[in-house]
Amino acid sequence: MISAWLVPCFILIVLVTATIKKVPAYEVFVEGGKEGVKMAFSLLPFLVGMIVAITILRSSGALEAFIDLLGPILTTIGVPPDIIPLALVRPISGTAALGMTTELIHTYGPDSFIGRLASVMQGSTDTTLYILTIYFGAIGIKKMRYALKVGLLADLMGIIASIVIVSLLFG
C-alpha cells in the first residue's frame, strides 16, 4: 500500500514546494527532459559498443573456452565452473548478468549452492565497466586513471567474498 502512494505523494510534495517557492515547475520539468534526451543521444555510442562487445564475447565461444580452461583448477578449490560466466560478465553488463543469474537459478534452483552463490554475487558486485563508460562518457572524461583498477578490484573482492561467505553459510 505504501509503495502505491509513495510516488504520487512525492510528486505532490515537489509541486507544492515549487508553488511555495514560486518556481515554474512545468518549465523546469521540460528543460530537464531536454537535457535528458541530449544526454541519452550522447551516450548511445558507448552503449552500442558495450552491447556489441558482450555479444561477441558470448557468441564467439571465447567465454566457454575460458571456462573449460579454468574449470579443473576452480573445481579443486571449490568454485563451481558454472558461476564463472556470471563473474566475468557482471562487471560489463548488469542485464546480461541478471539473465545469467536467472538461467542459473532456473537450472539449479534457488536453494542450490550455485543459485545462492549467483544471487549473492549479483548483489555483491557492480557493473564497473558500464558505470565508467556511462558516467565518464557523459561528462567527457577520457582517462579513467585509477577508477577502472579500483572498480575491477572491488568486483574481484566481491566475487571472492561471495564465494567464501556462501561456502561458509551454505557449503
PDB file of C-alpha atoms in Angstrom:
ATOM      1  CA  MET A   1       0.000   0.000   0.000  1.00  0.00           C
ATOM      2  CA  ILE A   2       2.843   2.382   0.844  1.00  0.00           C
ATOM      3  CA  SER A   3       4.569   1.806  -2.500  1.00  0.00           C
ATOM      4  CA  ALA A   4       1.386   2.650  -4.396  1.00  0.00           C
ATOM      5  CA  TRP A   5       1.164   6.027  -2.667  1.00  0.00           C
ATOM      6  CA  LEU A   6       4.871   6.870  -2.446  1.00  0.00           C
ATOM      7  CA  VAL A   7       5.413   8.229  -5.974  1.00  0.00           C
ATOM      8  CA  PRO A   8       2.175  10.296  -6.136  1.00  0.00           C
ATOM      9  CA  CYS A   9       2.932  11.781  -2.698  1.00  0.00           C
ATOM     10  CA  PHE A  10       6.484  12.613  -3.769  1.00  0.00           C
ATOM     11  CA  ILE A  11       5.194  14.359  -6.914  1.00  0.00           C
ATOM     12  CA  LEU A  12       2.652  16.268  -4.831  1.00  0.00           C
ATOM     13  CA  ILE A  13       5.358  17.385  -2.383  1.00  0.00           C
ATOM     14  CA  VAL A  14       7.556  18.573  -5.272  1.00  0.00           C
ATOM     15  CA  LEU A  15       4.686  20.506  -6.867  1.00  0.00           C
ATOM     16  CA  VAL A  16       3.618  22.107  -3.579  1.00  0.00           C
ATOM     17  CA  THR A  17       7.225  23.071  -2.793  1.00  0.00           C
ATOM     18  CA  ALA A  18       7.647  24.542  -6.296  1.00  0.00           C
ATOM     19  CA  THR A  19       4.443  26.540  -5.873  1.00  0.00           C
ATOM     20  CA  ILE A  20       5.506  27.868  -2.472  1.00  0.00           C
ATOM     21  CA  LYS A  21       8.934  28.876  -3.808  1.00  0.00           C
ATOM     22  CA  LYS A  22       7.341  30.279  -6.988  1.00  0.00           C
ATOM     23  CA  VAL A  23       9.360  28.006  -9.280  1.00  0.00           C
ATOM     24  CA  PRO A  24       7.795  27.318 -12.707  1.00  0.00           C
ATOM     25  CA  ALA A  25       7.594  23.546 -12.216  1.00  0.00           C
ATOM     26  CA  TYR A  26       6.415  22.634 -15.712  1.00  0.00           C
ATOM     27  CA  GLU A  27       9.070  24.712 -17.483  1.00  0.00           C
ATOM     28  CA  VAL A  28      11.814  23.292 -15.255  1.00  0.00           C
ATOM     29  CA  PHE A  29      10.498  19.783 -15.930  1.00  0.00           C
ATOM     30  CA  VAL A  30      10.576  20.362 -19.698  1.00  0.00           C
ATOM     31  CA  GLU A  31      14.154  21.722 -19.529  1.00  0.00           C
ATOM     32  CA  GLY A  32      15.222  18.658 -17.566  1.00  0.00           C
ATOM     33  CA  GLY A  33      13.597  16.434 -20.170  1.00  0.00           C
ATOM     34  CA  LYS A  34      15.510  18.209 -22.961  1.00  0.00           C
ATOM     35  CA  GLU A  35      18.797  17.700 -21.118  1.00  0.00           C
ATOM     36  CA  GLY A  36      17.950  14.035 -20.547  1.00  0.00           C
ATOM     37  CA  VAL A  37      17.302  13.445 -24.251  1.00  0.00           C
ATOM     38  CA  LYS A  38      20.583  15.177 -25.195  1.00  0.00           C
ATOM     39  CA  MET A  39      22.476  13.033 -22.690  1.00  0.00           C
ATOM     40  CA  ALA A  40      20.798   9.850 -23.933  1.00  0.00           C
ATOM     41  CA  PHE A  41      21.905  10.589 -27.501  1.00  0.00           C
ATOM     42  CA  SER A  42      25.456  11.349 -26.391  1.00  0.00           C
ATOM     43  CA  LEU A  43      25.624   8.027 -24.500  1.00  0.00           C
ATOM     44  CA  LEU A  44      24.228   5.937 -27.338  1.00  0.00           C
ATOM     45  CA  PRO A  45      27.616   5.136 -28.994  1.00  0.00           C
ATOM     46  CA  PHE A  46      29.025   3.955 -25.652  1.00  0.00           C
ATOM     47  CA  LEU A  47      26.025   1.700 -25.029  1.00  0.00           C
ATOM     48  CA  VAL A  48      26.152   0.227 -28.529  1.00  0.00           C
ATOM     49  CA  GLY A  49      29.869  -0.506 -28.070  1.00  0.00           C
ATOM     50  CA  MET A  50      29.216  -2.340 -24.787  1.00  0.00           C
ATOM     51  CA  ILE A  51      26.360  -4.376 -26.278  1.00  0.00           C
ATOM     52  CA  VAL A  52      28.456  -5.388 -29.287  1.00  0.00           C
ATOM     53  CA  ALA A  53      31.393  -6.402 -27.068  1.00  0.00           C
ATOM     54  CA  ILE A  54      29.185  -8.579 -24.855  1.00  0.00           C
ATOM     55  CA  THR A  55      27.523 -10.208 -27.849  1.00  0.00           C
ATOM     56  CA  ILE A  56      30.881 -11.021 -29.450  1.00  0.00           C
ATOM     57  CA  LEU A  57      32.202 -12.454 -26.186  1.00  0.00           C
ATOM     58  CA  ARG A  58      29.245 -14.795 -25.762  1.00  0.00           C
ATOM     59  CA  SER A  59      28.679 -15.709 -29.426  1.00  0.00           C
ATOM     60  CA  SER A  60      32.291 -16.408 -30.349  1.00  0.00           C
ATOM     61  CA  GLY A  61      32.663 -19.180 -27.799  1.00  0.00           C
ATOM     62  CA  ALA A  62      35.576 -17.385 -26.115  1.00  0.00           C
ATOM     63  CA  LEU A  63      33.734 -17.376 -22.805  1.00  0.00           C
ATOM     64  CA  GLU A  64      33.114 -21.133 -22.918  1.00  0.00           C
ATOM     65  CA  ALA A  65      36.742 -21.807 -23.921  1.00  0.00           C
ATOM     66  CA  PHE A  66      37.972 -19.742 -20.984  1.00  0.00           C
ATOM     67  CA  ILE A  67      35.697 -21.652 -18.595  1.00  0.00           C
ATOM     68  CA  ASP A  68      36.861 -25.003 -19.980  1.00  0.00           C
ATOM     69  CA  LEU A  69      40.453 -23.907 -19.426  1.00  0.00           C
ATOM     70  CA  LEU A  70      39.907 -22.822 -15.808  1.00  0.00           C
ATOM     71  CA  GLY A  71      37.315 -25.456 -14.871  1.00  0.00           C
ATOM     72  CA  PRO A  72      39.635 -28.097 -13.364  1.00  0.00           C
ATOM     73  CA  ILE A  73      41.555 -25.544 -11.311  1.00  0.00           C
ATOM     74  CA  LEU A  74      38.392 -23.921  -9.970  1.00  0.00           C
ATOM     75  CA  THR A  75      36.807 -27.256  -9.095  1.00  0.00           C
ATOM     76  CA  THR A  76      39.793 -28.209  -6.935  1.00  0.00           C
ATOM     77  CA  ILE A  77      39.420 -25.016  -4.855  1.00  0.00           C
ATOM     78  CA  GLY A  78      35.647 -25.438  -4.503  1.00  0.00           C
ATOM     79  CA  VAL A  79      34.400 -22.918  -7.067  1.00  0.00           C
ATOM     80  CA  PRO A  80      31.776 -24.288  -9.461  1.00  0.00           C
ATOM     81  CA  PRO A  81      32.800 -23.525 -13.071  1.00  0.00           C
ATOM     82  CA  ASP A  82      29.177 -22.702 -13.933  1.00  0.00           C
ATOM     83  CA  ILE A  83      29.446 -19.479 -11.930  1.00  0.00           C
ATOM     84  CA  ILE A  84      32.434 -18.109 -13.886  1.00  0.00           C
ATOM     85  CA  PRO A  85      30.428 -16.603 -16.785  1.00  0.00           C
ATOM     86  CA  LEU A  86      28.472 -14.573 -14.250  1.00  0.00           C
ATOM     87  CA  ALA A  87      31.671 -13.429 -12.542  1.00  0.00           C
ATOM     88  CA  LEU A  88      33.159 -12.351 -15.872  1.00  0.00           C
ATOM     89  CA  VAL A  89      30.079 -10.662 -17.318  1.00  0.00           C
ATOM     90  CA  ARG A  90      28.883  -8.889 -14.162  1.00  0.00           C
ATOM     91  CA  PRO A  91      31.436  -6.025 -14.381  1.00  0.00           C
ATOM     92  CA  ILE A  92      30.438  -5.474 -18.006  1.00  0.00           C
ATOM     93  CA  SER A  93      26.649  -5.633 -18.099  1.00  0.00           C
ATOM     94  CA  GLY A  94      24.016  -5.813 -15.400  1.00  0.00           C
ATOM     95  CA  THR A  95      21.348  -7.004 -17.824  1.00  0.00           C
ATOM     96  CA  ALA A  96      23.483  -9.850 -19.157  1.00  0.00           C
ATOM     97  CA  ALA A  97      24.473 -10.791 -15.604  1.00  0.00           C
ATOM     98  CA  LEU A  98      20.851 -10.790 -14.491  1.00  0.00           C
ATOM     99  CA  GLY A  99      19.993 -13.049 -17.417  1.00  0.00           C
ATOM    100  CA  MET A 100      22.799 -15.426 -16.427  1.00  0.00           C
ATOM    101  CA  THR A 101      21.673 -15.376 -12.784  1.00  0.00           C
ATOM    102  CA  THR A 102      18.124 -16.161 -13.834  1.00  0.00           C
ATOM    103  CA  GLU A 103      19.370 -19.007 -16.028  1.00  0.00           C
ATOM    104  CA  LEU A 104      21.499 -20.455 -13.197  1.00  0.00           C
ATOM    105  CA  ILE A 105      18.612 -20.254 -10.725  1.00  0.00           C
ATOM    106  CA  HIS A 106      16.262 -21.844 -13.263  1.00  0.00           C
ATOM    107  CA  THR A 107      18.754 -24.653 -13.969  1.00  0.00           C
ATOM    108  CA  TYR A 108      19.973 -25.399 -10.427  1.00  0.00           C
ATOM    109  CA  GLY A 109      17.185 -23.972  -8.259  1.00  0.00           C
ATOM    110  CA  PRO A 110      17.140 -21.006  -5.892  1.00  0.00           C
ATOM    111  CA  ASP A 111      18.153 -23.066  -2.855  1.00  0.00           C
ATOM    112  CA  SER A 112      21.104 -24.778  -4.525  1.00  0.00           C
ATOM    113  CA  PHE A 113      24.676 -23.753  -3.826  1.00  0.00           C
ATOM    114  CA  ILE A 114      25.037 -22.277  -7.317  1.00  0.00           C
ATOM    115  CA  GLY A 115      21.692 -20.462  -7.078  1.00  0.00           C
ATOM    116  CA  ARG A 116      22.620 -18.900  -3.760  1.00  0.00           C
ATOM    117  CA  LEU A 117      26.121 -18.071  -4.954  1.00  0.00           C
ATOM    118  CA  ALA A 118      24.779 -16.424  -8.113  1.00  0.00           C
ATOM    119  CA  SER A 119      22.323 -14.361  -6.059  1.00  0.00           C
ATOM    120  CA  VAL A 120      24.950 -13.215  -3.567  1.00  0.00           C
ATOM    121  CA  MET A 121      27.435 -12.498  -6.357  1.00  0.00           C
ATOM    122  CA  GLN A 122      24.823 -10.459  -8.210  1.00  0.00           C
ATOM    123  CA  GLY A 123      24.327  -8.318  -5.116  1.00  0.00           C
ATOM    124  CA  SER A 124      27.998  -8.113  -4.118  1.00  0.00           C
ATOM    125  CA  THR A 125      29.427  -6.787  -7.373  1.00  0.00           C
ATOM    126  CA  ASP A 126      28.680  -3.951  -9.741  1.00  0.00           C
ATOM    127  CA  THR A 127      28.734  -3.186 -13.448  1.00  0.00           C
ATOM    128  CA  THR A 128      32.049  -1.342 -13.280  1.00  0.00           C
ATOM    129  CA  LEU A 129      32.781  -1.057 -17.000  1.00  0.00           C
ATOM    130  CA  TYR A 130      29.227   0.026 -17.740  1.00  0.00           C
ATOM    131  CA  ILE A 131      29.310   2.646 -14.989  1.00  0.00           C
ATOM    132  CA  LEU A 132      32.655   4.034 -16.099  1.00  0.00           C
ATOM    133  CA  THR A 133      31.536   4.122 -19.727  1.00  0.00           C
ATOM    134  CA  ILE A 134      28.276   5.890 -18.965  1.00  0.00           C
ATOM    135  CA  TYR A 135      29.363   8.348 -16.284  1.00  0.00           C
ATOM    136  CA  PHE A 136      32.797   9.179 -17.640  1.00  0.00           C
ATOM    137  CA  GLY A 137      31.423   9.343 -21.192  1.00  0.00           C
ATOM    138  CA  ALA A 138      28.590  11.631 -20.123  1.00  0.00           C
ATOM    139  CA  ILE A 139      30.928  14.253 -18.718  1.00  0.00           C
ATOM    140  CA  GLY A 140      33.716  13.769 -21.245  1.00  0.00           C
ATOM    141  CA  ILE A 141      36.438  12.159 -19.131  1.00  0.00           C
ATOM    142  CA  LYS A 142      38.806  10.278 -21.442  1.00  0.00           C
ATOM    143  CA  LYS A 143      41.382   8.946 -18.950  1.00  0.00           C
ATOM    144  CA  MET A 144      39.975   6.760 -16.218  1.00  0.00           C
ATOM    145  CA  ARG A 145      43.287   6.527 -14.326  1.00  0.00           C
ATOM    146  CA  TYR A 146      42.677   4.538 -11.172  1.00  0.00           C
ATOM    147  CA  ALA A 147      38.891   4.279 -11.377  1.00  0.00           C
ATOM    148  CA  LEU A 148      38.991   1.204 -13.608  1.00  0.00           C
ATOM    149  CA  LYS A 149      41.609  -0.578 -11.491  1.00  0.00           C
ATOM    150  CA  VAL A 150      39.823   0.144  -8.225  1.00  0.00           C
ATOM    151  CA  GLY A 151      36.418  -0.764  -9.638  1.00  0.00           C
ATOM    152  CA  LEU A 152      37.592  -4.099 -11.022  1.00  0.00           C
ATOM    153  CA  LEU A 153      39.476  -4.839  -7.800  1.00  0.00           C
ATOM    154  CA  ALA A 154      36.290  -4.140  -5.829  1.00  0.00           C
ATOM    155  CA  ASP A 155      34.414  -6.531  -8.134  1.00  0.00           C
ATOM    156  CA  LEU A 156      37.053  -9.203  -7.619  1.00  0.00           C
ATOM    157  CA  MET A 157      36.805  -8.780  -3.848  1.00  0.00           C
ATOM    158  CA  GLY A 158      33.007  -9.003  -4.090  1.00  0.00           C
ATOM    159  CA  ILE A 159      33.275 -12.223  -6.093  1.00  0.00           C
ATOM    160  CA  ILE A 160      35.771 -13.760  -3.663  1.00  0.00           C
ATOM    161  CA  ALA A 161      33.754 -12.644  -0.635  1.00  0.00           C
ATOM    162  CA  SER A 162      30.538 -14.061  -2.085  1.00  0.00           C
ATOM    163  CA  ILE A 163      32.221 -17.427  -2.751  1.00  0.00           C
ATOM    164  CA  VAL A 164      33.700 -17.553   0.757  1.00  0.00           C
ATOM    165  CA  ILE A 165      30.528 -16.435   2.540  1.00  0.00           C
ATOM    166  CA  VAL A 166      28.174 -18.724   0.613  1.00  0.00           C
ATOM    167  CA  SER A 167      30.613 -21.629   1.120  1.00  0.00           C
ATOM    168  CA  LEU A 168      30.720 -20.963   4.861  1.00  0.00           C
ATOM    169  CA  LEU A 169      26.993 -20.493   5.279  1.00  0.00           C
ATOM    170  CA  PHE A 170      25.602 -22.984   2.785  1.00  0.00           C
ATOM    171  CA  GLY A 171      28.564 -25.127   1.645  1.00  0.00           C
TER     172      GLY A 171
END
